[in-house]
Each structure stands twice: as structure tokens, then as C-alpha cells.
mmCIF file of C-alpha atoms and ligand atoms in Angstrom:
data_model
loop_
_atom_site.group_PDB
_atom_site.id
_atom_site.type_symbol
_atom_site.label_atom_id
_atom_site.label_comp_id
_atom_site.label_asym_id
_atom_site.label_seq_id
_atom_site.Cartn_x
_atom_site.Cartn_y
_atom_site.Cartn_z
ATOM 1 C CA MET A 10 14.881 -23.700 -4.230
ATOM 2 C CA ILE A 11 12.023 -23.313 -1.781
ATOM 3 C CA HIS A 12 8.480 -22.076 -2.442
ATOM 4 C CA PHE A 13 6.263 -20.000 -0.184
ATOM 5 C CA LEU A 14 2.503 -19.796 -0.521
ATOM 6 C CA GLY A 15 1.382 -16.278 0.460
ATOM 7 C CA ILE A 16 -2.103 -15.371 1.689
ATOM 8 C CA GLU A 17 -3.471 -11.815 1.995
ATOM 9 C CA THR A 18 -6.919 -10.809 3.321
ATOM 10 C CA SER A 19 -6.183 -7.724 5.421
ATOM 11 C CA CYS A 20 -8.737 -5.469 3.753
ATOM 12 C CA ASP A 21 -10.970 -5.944 0.718
ATOM 13 C CA GLU A 22 -8.711 -8.052 -1.501
ATOM 14 C CA ALA A 23 -8.492 -11.826 -1.122
ATOM 15 C CA ALA A 24 -5.208 -12.964 -2.623
ATOM 16 C CA ALA A 25 -2.893 -15.961 -2.859
ATOM 17 C CA ALA A 26 0.476 -16.317 -4.586
ATOM 18 C CA VAL A 27 3.517 -18.561 -4.833
ATOM 19 C CA VAL A 28 7.015 -17.048 -4.721
ATOM 20 C CA SER A 29 10.348 -18.871 -4.824
ATOM 21 C CA SER A 30 13.393 -18.134 -2.676
ATOM 22 C CA SER A 31 15.015 -16.530 -5.731
ATOM 23 C CA GLY A 32 12.185 -13.970 -5.689
ATOM 24 C CA ARG A 33 10.418 -15.347 -8.759
ATOM 25 C CA VAL A 34 6.636 -14.944 -8.701
ATOM 26 C CA LEU A 35 5.140 -18.244 -9.927
ATOM 27 C CA SER A 36 1.531 -17.134 -9.488
ATOM 28 C CA ASN A 37 -0.300 -14.073 -8.186
ATOM 29 C CA ILE A 38 -4.087 -14.334 -7.870
ATOM 30 C CA VAL A 39 -6.135 -11.399 -6.568
ATOM 31 C CA TYR A 40 -9.883 -11.204 -6.108
ATOM 32 C CA SER A 41 -10.753 -7.546 -5.657
ATOM 33 C CA GLN A 42 -14.095 -6.756 -4.047
ATOM 34 C CA ILE A 43 -14.177 -3.144 -5.243
ATOM 35 C CA ALA A 44 -17.512 -3.702 -6.997
ATOM 36 C CA ASP A 45 -19.061 -5.157 -3.797
ATOM 37 C CA HIS A 46 -18.140 -2.079 -1.748
ATOM 38 C CA ALA A 47 -18.578 0.660 -4.381
ATOM 39 C CA PRO A 48 -22.298 1.228 -3.610
ATOM 40 C CA PHE A 49 -21.299 2.107 -0.021
ATOM 41 C CA GLY A 50 -18.428 4.442 -1.006
ATOM 42 C CA GLY A 51 -15.939 2.541 1.145
ATOM 43 C CA VAL A 52 -15.035 -0.875 2.532
ATOM 44 C CA VAL A 53 -17.760 -2.549 4.623
ATOM 45 C CA PRO A 54 -15.919 -4.971 6.993
ATOM 46 C CA GLU A 55 -18.816 -7.448 7.251
ATOM 47 C CA ILE A 56 -19.091 -7.759 3.467
ATOM 48 C CA ALA A 57 -15.301 -8.072 3.109
ATOM 49 C CA SER A 58 -14.863 -10.936 5.569
ATOM 50 C CA ARG A 59 -17.831 -12.880 4.201
ATOM 51 C CA ALA A 60 -16.457 -12.556 0.669
ATOM 52 C CA HIS A 61 -13.020 -13.711 1.862
ATOM 53 C CA VAL A 62 -14.564 -16.876 3.351
ATOM 54 C CA GLU A 63 -16.324 -17.529 0.070
ATOM 55 C CA TRP A 64 -13.443 -16.828 -2.309
ATOM 56 C CA LEU A 65 -10.208 -17.690 -0.532
ATOM 57 C CA PRO A 66 -10.250 -21.517 -0.934
ATOM 58 C CA GLY A 67 -10.659 -21.252 -4.720
ATOM 59 C CA ILE A 68 -8.007 -18.527 -4.961
ATOM 60 C CA VAL A 69 -5.471 -20.620 -3.024
ATOM 61 C CA ARG A 70 -6.115 -23.620 -5.276
ATOM 62 C CA GLN A 71 -5.743 -21.424 -8.364
ATOM 63 C CA ALA A 72 -2.433 -20.007 -7.086
ATOM 64 C CA LEU A 73 -1.096 -23.532 -6.690
ATOM 65 C CA THR A 74 -2.365 -24.675 -10.110
ATOM 66 C CA GLU A 75 -0.922 -21.648 -11.923
ATOM 67 C CA ALA A 76 2.407 -22.169 -10.177
ATOM 68 C CA GLY A 77 2.346 -25.775 -11.429
ATOM 69 C CA LEU A 78 3.037 -27.139 -7.967
ATOM 70 C CA ALA A 79 1.529 -29.898 -5.838
ATOM 71 C CA TRP A 80 0.730 -29.300 -2.159
ATOM 72 C CA GLY A 81 3.831 -31.271 -1.156
ATOM 73 C CA GLU A 82 6.049 -28.800 -3.050
ATOM 74 C CA ILE A 83 5.020 -25.860 -0.838
ATOM 75 C CA ASP A 84 7.761 -25.328 1.752
ATOM 76 C CA GLY A 85 6.070 -22.702 3.912
ATOM 77 C CA ILE A 86 2.974 -20.559 4.353
ATOM 78 C CA ALA A 87 3.192 -16.763 4.719
ATOM 79 C CA VAL A 88 0.181 -14.760 5.834
ATOM 80 C CA THR A 89 -0.637 -11.124 6.595
ATOM 81 C CA SER A 90 -1.521 -11.065 10.302
ATOM 82 C CA GLU A 91 -1.261 -7.287 10.924
ATOM 83 C CA PRO A 92 -2.397 -4.490 10.548
ATOM 84 C CA GLY A 93 -5.845 -4.471 8.904
ATOM 85 C CA LEU A 94 -9.511 -5.163 9.521
ATOM 86 C CA ALA A 95 -9.783 -7.762 12.309
ATOM 87 C CA SER A 96 -12.579 -9.757 10.683
ATOM 88 C CA SER A 97 -10.734 -9.785 7.342
ATOM 89 C CA LEU A 98 -7.318 -10.689 8.775
ATOM 90 C CA LEU A 99 -8.899 -13.587 10.673
ATOM 91 C CA VAL A 100 -10.021 -15.343 7.499
ATOM 92 C CA GLY A 101 -6.534 -15.457 5.962
ATOM 93 C CA VAL A 102 -4.823 -16.299 9.240
ATOM 94 C CA THR A 103 -7.243 -19.149 9.969
ATOM 95 C CA ALA A 104 -6.737 -20.600 6.488
ATOM 96 C CA ALA A 105 -2.943 -20.259 6.782
ATOM 97 C CA LYS A 106 -2.870 -21.985 10.173
ATOM 98 C CA ALA A 107 -4.976 -24.872 8.845
ATOM 99 C CA LEU A 108 -2.692 -25.297 5.808
ATOM 100 C CA ALA A 109 0.506 -25.096 7.874
ATOM 101 C CA LEU A 110 -0.805 -27.752 10.275
ATOM 102 C CA ARG A 111 -2.146 -30.027 7.539
ATOM 103 C CA LEU A 112 1.015 -29.761 5.394
ATOM 104 C CA ASP A 113 3.335 -29.691 8.413
ATOM 105 C CA ARG A 114 5.156 -26.621 7.127
ATOM 106 C CA PRO A 115 6.392 -23.437 8.860
ATOM 107 C CA LEU A 116 3.981 -20.524 9.223
ATOM 108 C CA VAL A 117 5.404 -17.018 8.750
ATOM 109 C CA ALA A 118 3.450 -13.996 10.015
ATOM 110 C CA VAL A 119 3.922 -10.914 7.834
ATOM 111 C CA ASN A 120 3.251 -7.229 8.509
ATOM 112 C CA HIS A 121 1.204 -5.740 5.668
ATOM 113 C CA ILE A 122 3.281 -2.534 5.479
ATOM 114 C CA GLU A 123 6.509 -4.518 5.358
ATOM 115 C CA ALA A 124 5.009 -6.532 2.498
ATOM 116 C CA HIS A 125 4.200 -3.341 0.558
ATOM 117 C CA LEU A 126 7.698 -2.055 1.345
ATOM 118 C CA ARG A 127 9.487 -5.147 0.057
ATOM 119 C CA SER A 128 7.274 -5.321 -3.057
ATOM 120 C CA VAL A 129 9.695 -2.812 -4.605
ATOM 121 C CA PHE A 130 12.210 -5.648 -5.023
ATOM 122 C CA LEU A 131 9.764 -7.883 -6.932
ATOM 123 C CA GLY A 132 10.233 -8.319 -10.668
ATOM 124 C CA GLU A 133 12.867 -6.319 -12.496
ATOM 125 C CA SER A 134 13.894 -3.857 -9.810
ATOM 126 C CA PRO A 135 16.703 -1.364 -10.462
ATOM 127 C CA LEU A 136 17.407 -1.280 -6.721
ATOM 128 C CA ASP A 137 20.524 -2.695 -5.097
ATOM 129 C CA PRO A 138 19.337 -4.807 -2.129
ATOM 130 C CA ALA A 139 22.718 -4.260 -0.480
ATOM 131 C CA ALA A 140 22.309 -0.459 -0.360
ATOM 132 C CA ALA A 141 20.238 1.687 2.023
ATOM 133 C CA THR A 142 16.806 2.610 0.670
ATOM 134 C CA VAL A 143 14.284 5.248 1.691
ATOM 135 C CA ALA A 144 10.797 4.087 0.793
ATOM 136 C CA LEU A 145 7.375 5.644 0.675
ATOM 137 C CA VAL A 146 4.455 3.309 1.408
ATOM 138 C CA VAL A 147 1.184 4.926 0.330
ATOM 139 C CA SER A 148 -2.185 3.233 0.202
ATOM 140 C CA GLY A 149 -5.777 3.756 1.260
ATOM 141 C CA GLY A 150 -4.862 3.021 4.865
ATOM 142 C CA HIS A 151 -1.217 4.014 5.238
ATOM 143 C CA THR A 152 1.218 6.766 4.420
ATOM 144 C CA CYS A 153 4.714 6.375 5.816
ATOM 145 C CA LEU A 154 8.378 6.865 5.099
ATOM 146 C CA ILE A 155 10.680 3.999 5.974
ATOM 147 C CA GLU A 156 14.432 3.591 5.872
ATOM 148 C CA LEU A 157 15.555 0.119 4.926
ATOM 149 C CA ALA A 158 19.133 -0.441 6.069
ATOM 150 C CA PRO A 159 21.441 -2.747 4.058
ATOM 151 C CA ASP A 160 21.068 -5.377 6.803
ATOM 152 C CA GLY A 161 17.349 -5.420 6.060
ATOM 153 C CA ALA A 162 16.047 -3.809 9.255
ATOM 154 C CA PRO A 163 13.251 -1.308 8.508
ATOM 155 C CA ARG A 164 13.045 1.950 10.489
ATOM 156 C CA LEU A 165 9.993 4.202 10.477
ATOM 157 C CA LEU A 166 11.037 7.781 9.665
ATOM 158 C CA GLY A 167 7.639 9.469 9.513
ATOM 159 C CA GLN A 168 3.956 8.901 8.887
ATOM 160 C CA THR A 169 0.622 10.632 8.474
ATOM 161 C CA LEU A 170 -0.929 12.274 11.501
ATOM 162 C CA ASP A 171 -4.468 11.856 10.148
ATOM 163 C CA ASP A 172 -5.691 10.589 6.764
ATOM 164 C CA ALA A 173 -3.666 8.367 4.450
ATOM 165 C CA ALA A 174 -2.880 9.746 0.984
ATOM 166 C CA GLY A 175 -5.240 7.257 -0.677
ATOM 167 C CA GLU A 176 -7.947 8.169 1.809
ATOM 168 C CA ALA A 177 -7.473 11.854 0.935
ATOM 169 C CA LEU A 178 -7.985 10.967 -2.735
ATOM 170 C CA ASP A 179 -11.002 8.777 -1.929
ATOM 171 C CA LYS A 180 -12.628 11.535 0.177
ATOM 172 C CA GLY A 181 -11.760 14.219 -2.380
ATOM 173 C CA ALA A 182 -13.343 12.148 -5.146
ATOM 174 C CA LYS A 183 -16.492 11.792 -3.081
ATOM 175 C CA LEU A 184 -16.705 15.589 -2.608
ATOM 176 C CA LEU A 185 -16.169 16.051 -6.352
ATOM 177 C CA GLY A 186 -18.961 13.602 -7.120
ATOM 178 C CA LEU A 187 -16.563 11.090 -8.704
ATOM 179 C CA GLY A 188 -16.591 7.334 -8.198
ATOM 180 C CA TYR A 189 -14.987 4.934 -5.733
ATOM 181 C CA PRO A 190 -12.118 4.190 -5.344
ATOM 182 C CA GLY A 191 -11.204 7.835 -5.607
ATOM 183 C CA GLY A 192 -7.562 7.640 -6.670
ATOM 184 C CA PRO A 193 -8.194 6.279 -10.173
ATOM 185 C CA ALA A 194 -11.347 8.442 -10.474
ATOM 186 C CA ILE A 195 -9.426 11.654 -9.699
ATOM 187 C CA GLU A 196 -6.605 10.596 -12.011
ATOM 188 C CA ALA A 197 -9.101 10.097 -14.851
ATOM 189 C CA ALA A 198 -10.945 13.362 -14.138
ATOM 190 C CA ALA A 199 -7.646 15.295 -13.957
ATOM 191 C CA GLY A 200 -6.642 14.390 -17.518
ATOM 192 C CA GLY A 201 -5.774 17.604 -19.394
ATOM 193 C CA GLY A 202 -6.341 19.740 -16.279
ATOM 194 C CA ASP A 203 -3.975 22.444 -15.018
ATOM 195 C CA PRO A 204 -2.439 21.193 -11.739
ATOM 196 C CA ASN A 205 -1.568 24.762 -10.688
ATOM 197 C CA ARG A 206 -5.054 26.259 -11.148
ATOM 198 C CA VAL A 207 -6.081 25.913 -7.475
ATOM 199 C CA ALA A 208 -3.520 26.350 -4.677
ATOM 200 C CA PHE A 209 -4.501 23.552 -2.295
ATOM 201 C CA PRO A 210 -2.447 23.065 0.906
ATOM 202 C CA ARG A 211 0.349 20.515 0.590
ATOM 203 C CA GLY A 212 0.102 18.824 3.934
ATOM 204 C CA GLY A 213 2.699 20.647 6.007
ATOM 205 C CA VAL A 214 3.024 19.556 9.635
ATOM 206 C CA ALA A 215 4.082 22.030 12.346
ATOM 207 C CA SER A 216 4.653 19.550 15.140
ATOM 208 C CA ALA A 217 4.725 15.822 14.627
ATOM 209 C CA ILE A 218 4.365 12.799 16.886
ATOM 210 C CA GLU A 219 7.094 12.745 19.503
ATOM 211 C CA GLY A 220 10.303 11.263 18.186
ATOM 212 C CA PHE A 221 9.535 12.051 14.537
ATOM 213 C CA ASP A 222 10.870 14.851 12.383
ATOM 214 C CA PRO A 223 7.857 17.034 11.356
ATOM 215 C CA ALA A 224 9.422 17.464 7.894
ATOM 216 C CA LEU A 225 8.952 13.708 7.374
ATOM 217 C CA CYS A 226 5.335 13.557 8.563
ATOM 218 C CA PHE A 227 2.138 14.103 6.597
ATOM 219 C CA SER A 228 -1.274 15.617 7.218
ATOM 220 C CA PHE A 229 -4.056 15.423 4.652
ATOM 221 C CA SER A 230 -7.136 16.463 6.643
ATOM 222 C CA GLY A 231 -6.565 20.167 5.847
ATOM 223 C CA LEU A 232 -6.463 19.390 2.135
ATOM 224 C CA LYS A 233 -9.848 17.716 2.254
ATOM 225 C CA THR A 234 -11.298 20.669 4.190
ATOM 226 C CA ALA A 235 -9.770 23.118 1.695
ATOM 227 C CA LEU A 236 -11.541 21.275 -1.127
ATOM 228 C CA ARG A 237 -14.834 21.384 0.747
ATOM 229 C CA TYR A 238 -14.558 25.197 1.150
ATOM 230 C CA TYR A 239 -13.418 25.619 -2.438
ATOM 231 C CA LEU A 240 -16.502 23.757 -3.668
ATOM 232 C CA ARG A 241 -18.735 25.841 -1.399
ATOM 233 C CA ASP A 242 -17.265 29.085 -2.795
ATOM 234 C CA HIS A 243 -17.134 27.950 -6.434
ATOM 235 C CA PRO A 244 -20.497 26.394 -7.262
ATOM 236 C CA ASP A 245 -19.450 25.586 -10.846
ATOM 237 C CA ALA A 246 -16.244 23.751 -9.841
ATOM 238 C CA ARG A 247 -17.809 20.418 -10.795
ATOM 239 C CA ASP A 248 -18.760 21.616 -14.285
ATOM 240 C CA ALA A 249 -17.116 19.863 -17.225
ATOM 241 C CA LEU A 250 -14.935 22.942 -17.876
ATOM 242 C CA SER A 251 -13.627 23.365 -14.312
ATOM 243 C CA LEU A 252 -13.516 19.786 -13.013
ATOM 244 C CA PRO A 253 -10.270 18.727 -14.762
ATOM 245 C CA HIS A 254 -8.420 21.720 -13.250
ATOM 246 C CA VAL A 255 -9.806 21.186 -9.733
ATOM 247 C CA ALA A 256 -9.105 17.427 -9.863
ATOM 248 C CA ALA A 257 -5.584 17.960 -11.245
ATOM 249 C CA SER A 258 -4.820 20.574 -8.559
ATOM 250 C CA TYR A 259 -6.070 18.295 -5.786
ATOM 251 C CA GLU A 260 -4.107 15.331 -7.176
ATOM 252 C CA GLN A 261 -1.023 17.550 -7.454
ATOM 253 C CA ALA A 262 -1.322 18.644 -3.813
ATOM 254 C CA VAL A 263 -1.193 14.984 -2.717
ATOM 255 C CA VAL A 264 1.655 14.159 -5.117
ATOM 256 C CA SER A 265 3.713 17.194 -4.014
ATOM 257 C CA ALA A 266 3.297 16.284 -0.338
ATOM 258 C CA LEU A 267 4.597 12.775 -1.051
ATOM 259 C CA VAL A 268 7.493 13.734 -3.327
ATOM 260 C CA GLU A 269 8.662 16.577 -1.059
ATOM 261 C CA ARG A 270 8.705 14.374 2.085
ATOM 262 C CA LEU A 271 10.524 11.570 0.294
ATOM 263 C CA GLU A 272 13.121 14.059 -0.910
ATOM 264 C CA ALA A 273 13.505 15.449 2.635
ATOM 265 C CA ALA A 274 14.066 11.892 3.906
ATOM 266 C CA LEU A 275 16.719 11.284 1.231
ATOM 267 C CA GLU A 276 18.396 14.542 2.267
ATOM 268 C CA ARG A 277 18.478 13.523 5.937
ATOM 269 C CA THR A 278 19.576 9.915 5.507
ATOM 270 C CA GLY A 279 21.880 10.302 2.514
ATOM 271 C CA ALA A 280 20.472 7.029 1.141
ATOM 272 C CA PRO A 281 21.604 6.345 -2.444
ATOM 273 C CA GLN A 282 18.233 4.991 -3.584
ATOM 274 C CA ALA A 283 14.533 5.630 -3.154
ATOM 275 C CA ALA A 284 11.464 3.448 -3.564
ATOM 276 C CA ALA A 285 7.687 3.705 -3.458
ATOM 277 C CA ALA A 286 4.935 1.123 -3.089
ATOM 278 C CA GLY A 287 1.224 0.776 -2.290
ATOM 279 C CA GLY A 288 -1.999 1.402 -4.196
ATOM 280 C CA VAL A 289 -1.409 5.135 -4.685
ATOM 281 C CA VAL A 290 1.864 4.391 -6.546
ATOM 282 C CA ARG A 291 -0.280 3.302 -9.503
ATOM 283 C CA ASN A 292 -0.798 7.038 -10.029
ATOM 284 C CA ARG A 293 1.013 8.232 -13.150
ATOM 285 C CA ARG A 294 1.509 11.822 -11.973
ATOM 286 C CA LEU A 295 3.176 10.489 -8.812
ATOM 287 C CA ARG A 296 5.351 8.002 -10.727
ATOM 288 C CA ALA A 297 6.483 10.707 -13.169
ATOM 289 C CA GLN A 298 7.333 13.252 -10.479
ATOM 290 C CA LEU A 299 9.188 10.676 -8.378
ATOM 291 C CA ALA A 300 11.216 9.774 -11.465
ATOM 292 C CA GLU A 301 11.983 13.474 -12.110
ATOM 293 C CA MET A 302 13.111 13.954 -8.507
ATOM 294 C CA ALA A 303 15.350 10.854 -8.610
ATOM 295 C CA ALA A 304 16.894 11.919 -11.943
ATOM 296 C CA ARG A 305 17.569 15.422 -10.584
ATOM 297 C CA ARG A 306 19.297 13.948 -7.498
ATOM 298 C CA GLY A 307 21.104 11.263 -9.507
ATOM 299 C CA ILE A 308 19.813 8.392 -7.379
ATOM 300 C CA ARG A 309 18.275 5.010 -8.216
ATOM 301 C CA LEU A 310 14.474 4.746 -7.949
ATOM 302 C CA GLY A 311 12.483 1.536 -7.550
ATOM 303 C CA LEU A 312 8.725 1.851 -8.030
ATOM 304 C CA ALA A 313 6.590 -1.196 -7.297
ATOM 305 C CA ALA A 314 5.310 -2.624 -10.596
ATOM 306 C CA PRO A 315 1.626 -1.663 -11.075
ATOM 307 C CA GLU A 316 0.504 -5.295 -10.535
ATOM 308 C CA PHE A 317 2.243 -5.334 -7.128
ATOM 309 C CA CYS A 318 1.032 -1.862 -5.998
ATOM 310 C CA ALA A 319 -2.483 -2.785 -4.916
ATOM 311 C CA ASP A 320 -2.917 -5.416 -2.219
ATOM 312 C CA ASN A 321 -1.624 -8.795 -3.364
ATOM 313 C CA ALA A 322 -0.162 -11.954 -1.870
ATOM 314 C CA ALA A 323 3.052 -12.087 -3.935
ATOM 315 C CA MET A 324 4.457 -9.324 -1.733
ATOM 316 C CA VAL A 325 3.483 -11.344 1.371
ATOM 317 C CA ALA A 326 5.107 -14.561 0.144
ATOM 318 C CA ALA A 327 8.160 -12.537 -0.954
ATOM 319 C CA VAL A 328 8.788 -11.313 2.601
ATOM 320 C CA ALA A 329 9.008 -14.905 3.841
ATOM 321 C CA ALA A 330 10.919 -16.118 0.772
ATOM 322 C CA ALA A 331 13.586 -13.460 1.459
ATOM 323 C CA GLY A 332 13.941 -14.723 5.034
ATOM 324 C CA PHE A 333 11.990 -11.943 6.781
ATOM 325 C CA GLY A 334 8.724 -12.056 8.735
ATOM 326 C CA ARG A 335 8.096 -13.887 12.001
ATOM 327 C CA THR A 336 8.017 -17.700 12.081
ATOM 328 C CA VAL A 337 5.295 -18.692 14.544
ATOM 329 C CA ARG A 338 5.620 -21.787 16.712
ATOM 330 C CA PRO A 339 3.345 -23.414 17.608
ATOM 331 C CA VAL A 340 1.288 -22.573 14.552
ATOM 332 C CA ALA A 341 -1.940 -22.339 16.584
ATOM 333 C CA GLY A 342 -0.429 -19.450 18.574
ATOM 334 C CA LEU A 343 -0.677 -16.905 15.753
ATOM 335 C CA GLU A 344 -3.083 -14.084 16.538
ATOM 336 C CA VAL A 345 -4.135 -11.122 14.398
ATOM 337 C CA ARG A 346 -3.026 -7.623 15.418
ATOM 338 C CA PRO A 347 -5.479 -5.285 13.621
ATOM 339 C CA SER A 348 -3.938 -2.031 14.815
ATOM 340 C CA ALA A 349 -0.336 -3.135 15.111
ATOM 341 C CA PRO A 350 2.054 -0.310 14.372
ATOM 342 C CA ILE A 351 4.348 -0.824 11.473
ATOM 343 C CA GLY A 352 6.258 -3.063 13.802
ATOM 344 C CA TRP A 353 9.323 -0.909 14.108
ATOM 345 C CA ASP A 354 10.213 1.622 16.737
ATOM 346 C CA ALA A 355 10.406 5.335 16.165
ATOM 347 C CA PRO A 356 13.944 6.744 15.838
HETATM 348 O O1 LIG B 413 -2.767 -0.655 -1.493
HETATM 349 P P1 LIG B 413 -4.235 -0.535 -1.766
HETATM 350 O O2 LIG B 413 -4.814 -1.319 -2.912
HETATM 351 O O3 LIG B 413 -5.070 -0.925 -0.508
HETATM 352 C C1 LIG B 413 -4.759 -0.509 0.785
HETATM 353 O O4 LIG B 413 -3.962 -1.193 1.460
HETATM 354 O O5 LIG B 413 -5.314 0.557 1.162
HETATM 355 O O6 LIG B 413 -4.524 1.029 -1.974
HETATM 356 C C2 LIG B 413 -5.812 1.517 -2.271
HETATM 357 C C3 LIG B 413 -5.724 3.028 -2.423
HETATM 358 C C4 LIG B 413 -7.073 3.702 -2.566
HETATM 359 O O7 LIG B 413 -7.149 4.808 -1.703
HETATM 360 C C5 LIG B 413 -7.085 4.146 -4.025
HETATM 361 O O8 LIG B 413 -7.847 5.329 -4.238
HETATM 362 C C6 LIG B 413 -5.618 4.362 -4.299
HETATM 363 O O9 LIG B 413 -4.952 3.349 -3.590
HETATM 364 N N1 LIG B 413 -5.306 4.270 -5.733
HETATM 365 C C7 LIG B 413 -4.843 5.292 -6.471
HETATM 366 C C8 LIG B 413 -4.756 4.826 -7.805
HETATM 367 N N2 LIG B 413 -5.145 3.505 -7.822
HETATM 368 C C9 LIG B 413 -5.484 3.198 -6.543
HETATM 369 N N3 LIG B 413 -4.512 6.545 -6.135
HETATM 370 C C10 LIG B 413 -4.089 7.352 -7.108
HETATM 371 N N4 LIG B 413 -4.008 6.994 -8.400
HETATM 372 C C11 LIG B 413 -4.327 5.747 -8.799
HETATM 373 N N5 LIG B 413 -4.241 5.396 -10.088
HETATM 374 ZN ZN1 LIG B 414 -2.234 -2.404 1.364
#
């Protein structure tokens, strides 16, 4: 049995975790800075990296303590090195390099999207790792559809042309006068609302990036604009009586766009199982409608457990523990790639 220490600082969460080669999560510590950034309505890179410097050492120590391991029992270090905020990525990568050198252990560079993708296998997953999977990765920064072949090679099938789904929720919440982050705020405001009250656009794409099927790509900028015009034309839309319906309709537009594209990808690939991961997958309307779609098609569905949806380091360590990621030699040669693509070529 080997143990990987995972480190994640690509955005506004500083996290450390220990995962074994059998996929067991021994510890999973996350320090979320949401409260630090909330007054600004979004992530402030300078604040994020400074907080990472302050918090990461303690978080790493706590991950080790909770796992009940000594430094000598760590067999490798896994770290998110791409994509993300440069100044945030640098903190985790620098710490990981120092630990790998000091402990004389391998250093594995992990792509953040791949970590989200493979988080669907953490815990009690109904998925068969030996079968092809089509997965949706949806967060505040990313929205993409990926096919994971049985041999483990990920292939990007489609992605957003503009905003990410989480970003669309965050911006929509801002327009509605709700809090940050917007996803949970819209979900709360939508409680009891009629999701069909307002017909918001569902993110159709006429022509996609070259090499991608438009039916598997997303666009959320029109949705945000539609909400802006709706609010202009309906001055009482934010009233207590109307807000639940407007929020539920907006949330439903995002959910429909995601579920429909995932279903189109299943149609095209014939994959026997689907999965979804990333912060937006905490959304209950999305989880329920994905489950309905999977039941209707008679396929297996693996949703990342809520504790592994938001950014965390267990998913980073798990990539390395499963034998994926890129082992970097010499350790000092690892550089961050803030705007790295998902790392896989278009079809
Ligand atoms: O994966 P994540 O924690 O960080 C990124 O890598 O971006 O995702 C954060 C995003 C935010 O846009 C947030 O509004 C959204 O996930 N989110 C949700 C919910 N919880 C977080 N969206 C919808 N419903 C939720 N319950
Ligand atoms: Zn993320």
C-alpha cells in the first residue's frame, strides 16, 4: 500500500489530503476562503495567494496527523500545477517541490480538471472503472464534457465557448441581488419556485470551436444577458413573490443545458455510464435531473460525493494514487501552467 499526499491551491481553496493506492481517503482538509472574497463578489488573486501562504503549512500538517501517518510514510507528493490562478498555483507547487526534495519522494503534477473528473471514483462509486464513461466537469471556472476510455485516457468532447456554468450562476445571483457564491444562493432562493415560469435560453451553440461538435458545446453568456433584460422589463422580479420563480427558472436553464449536452454525448459515444463532478454538482436540481436522465436511459451514473465536488486535495492525490498524472524529474523542473488546456487534444 502506498500513500500520496495531495496539495491543491489553484484558486481560492487551500487543501491537503492523503489517499492510498486502494483509493481510500485517509484525510481531506480544505480551507475555503469564501468569506475573504465575498465582500468583493469574486476571487481576488492577491488575497487568495497570500492566504494560501499563510494557511497551507498548517493544513498539510493536519492532513498528515488526521491520516495517522509520519512524514516517512508518505510515498509521493501530488500537486495541482495547471490550470488556475498563477499566483495561487505557485504556492502549492512551491510547497510540493520543497516536500518532494526534503522527503526524497516522487512529485506528480496533476491537471485540476482531470482531478475533478476522477473524483467521481472516490468513495462508494457505482461506476465500473473498466467501462467507458462520459463525464461532465462543471465548476466556477470550467464546463466541459469528457470521455474517459476504459484504458484511462481522457478525451475532451466539448466545452463552454464563454462563461462556465458556475460563473453563469454567480453572475445571475449578482444581478438578482443574492449573495456570493451564486450557485448556493440561487439554489436557496429558488426553493418552492416554478422552474418553467420564465423561458430563459438554454445555451444552444450554432457553431462551436473547430473540431468540436456544437451539440456538445455550451454558451452561457446569452442566459446572463436574458436575465439582465428580464430584470429591466420586470421591475418587481426581485420581490419576495417573484424571486423564487425567476431564480428557479434561471437555475433550470443552466441545469437543462448541462443535462441535455451530457445526454447528447452519451448518444454519440454509446458509453454505458455517465458521471458529473465539480462545484456545481452540489446542486440538488442538477443531481436529481441527472439521475432521472440516467434512469430513463438505463445507464449507471456516478456523481461526485458533495464533499469531493468543491475544490479539494483528495481528488488530486487520487489521480496520482491511481497511477495517472505526470511524474516530474528533476523535481525543481515543475512549472505552473495557469491557462493550460485540459491537457487533451480535441477529437
Ligand atoms: O469546483 P468549485 O468549488 O471551484 C472551481 O473550481 O471553480 O466550484 C465553484 C462553483 C461556483 O461557481 C459556485 O457558485 C458553484 O460552484 N456552486 C454551486 C453550488 N455550490 C457551489 N452551483 C449550484 N448549486 C450549488 N449548490
Ligand atoms: Zn475546481
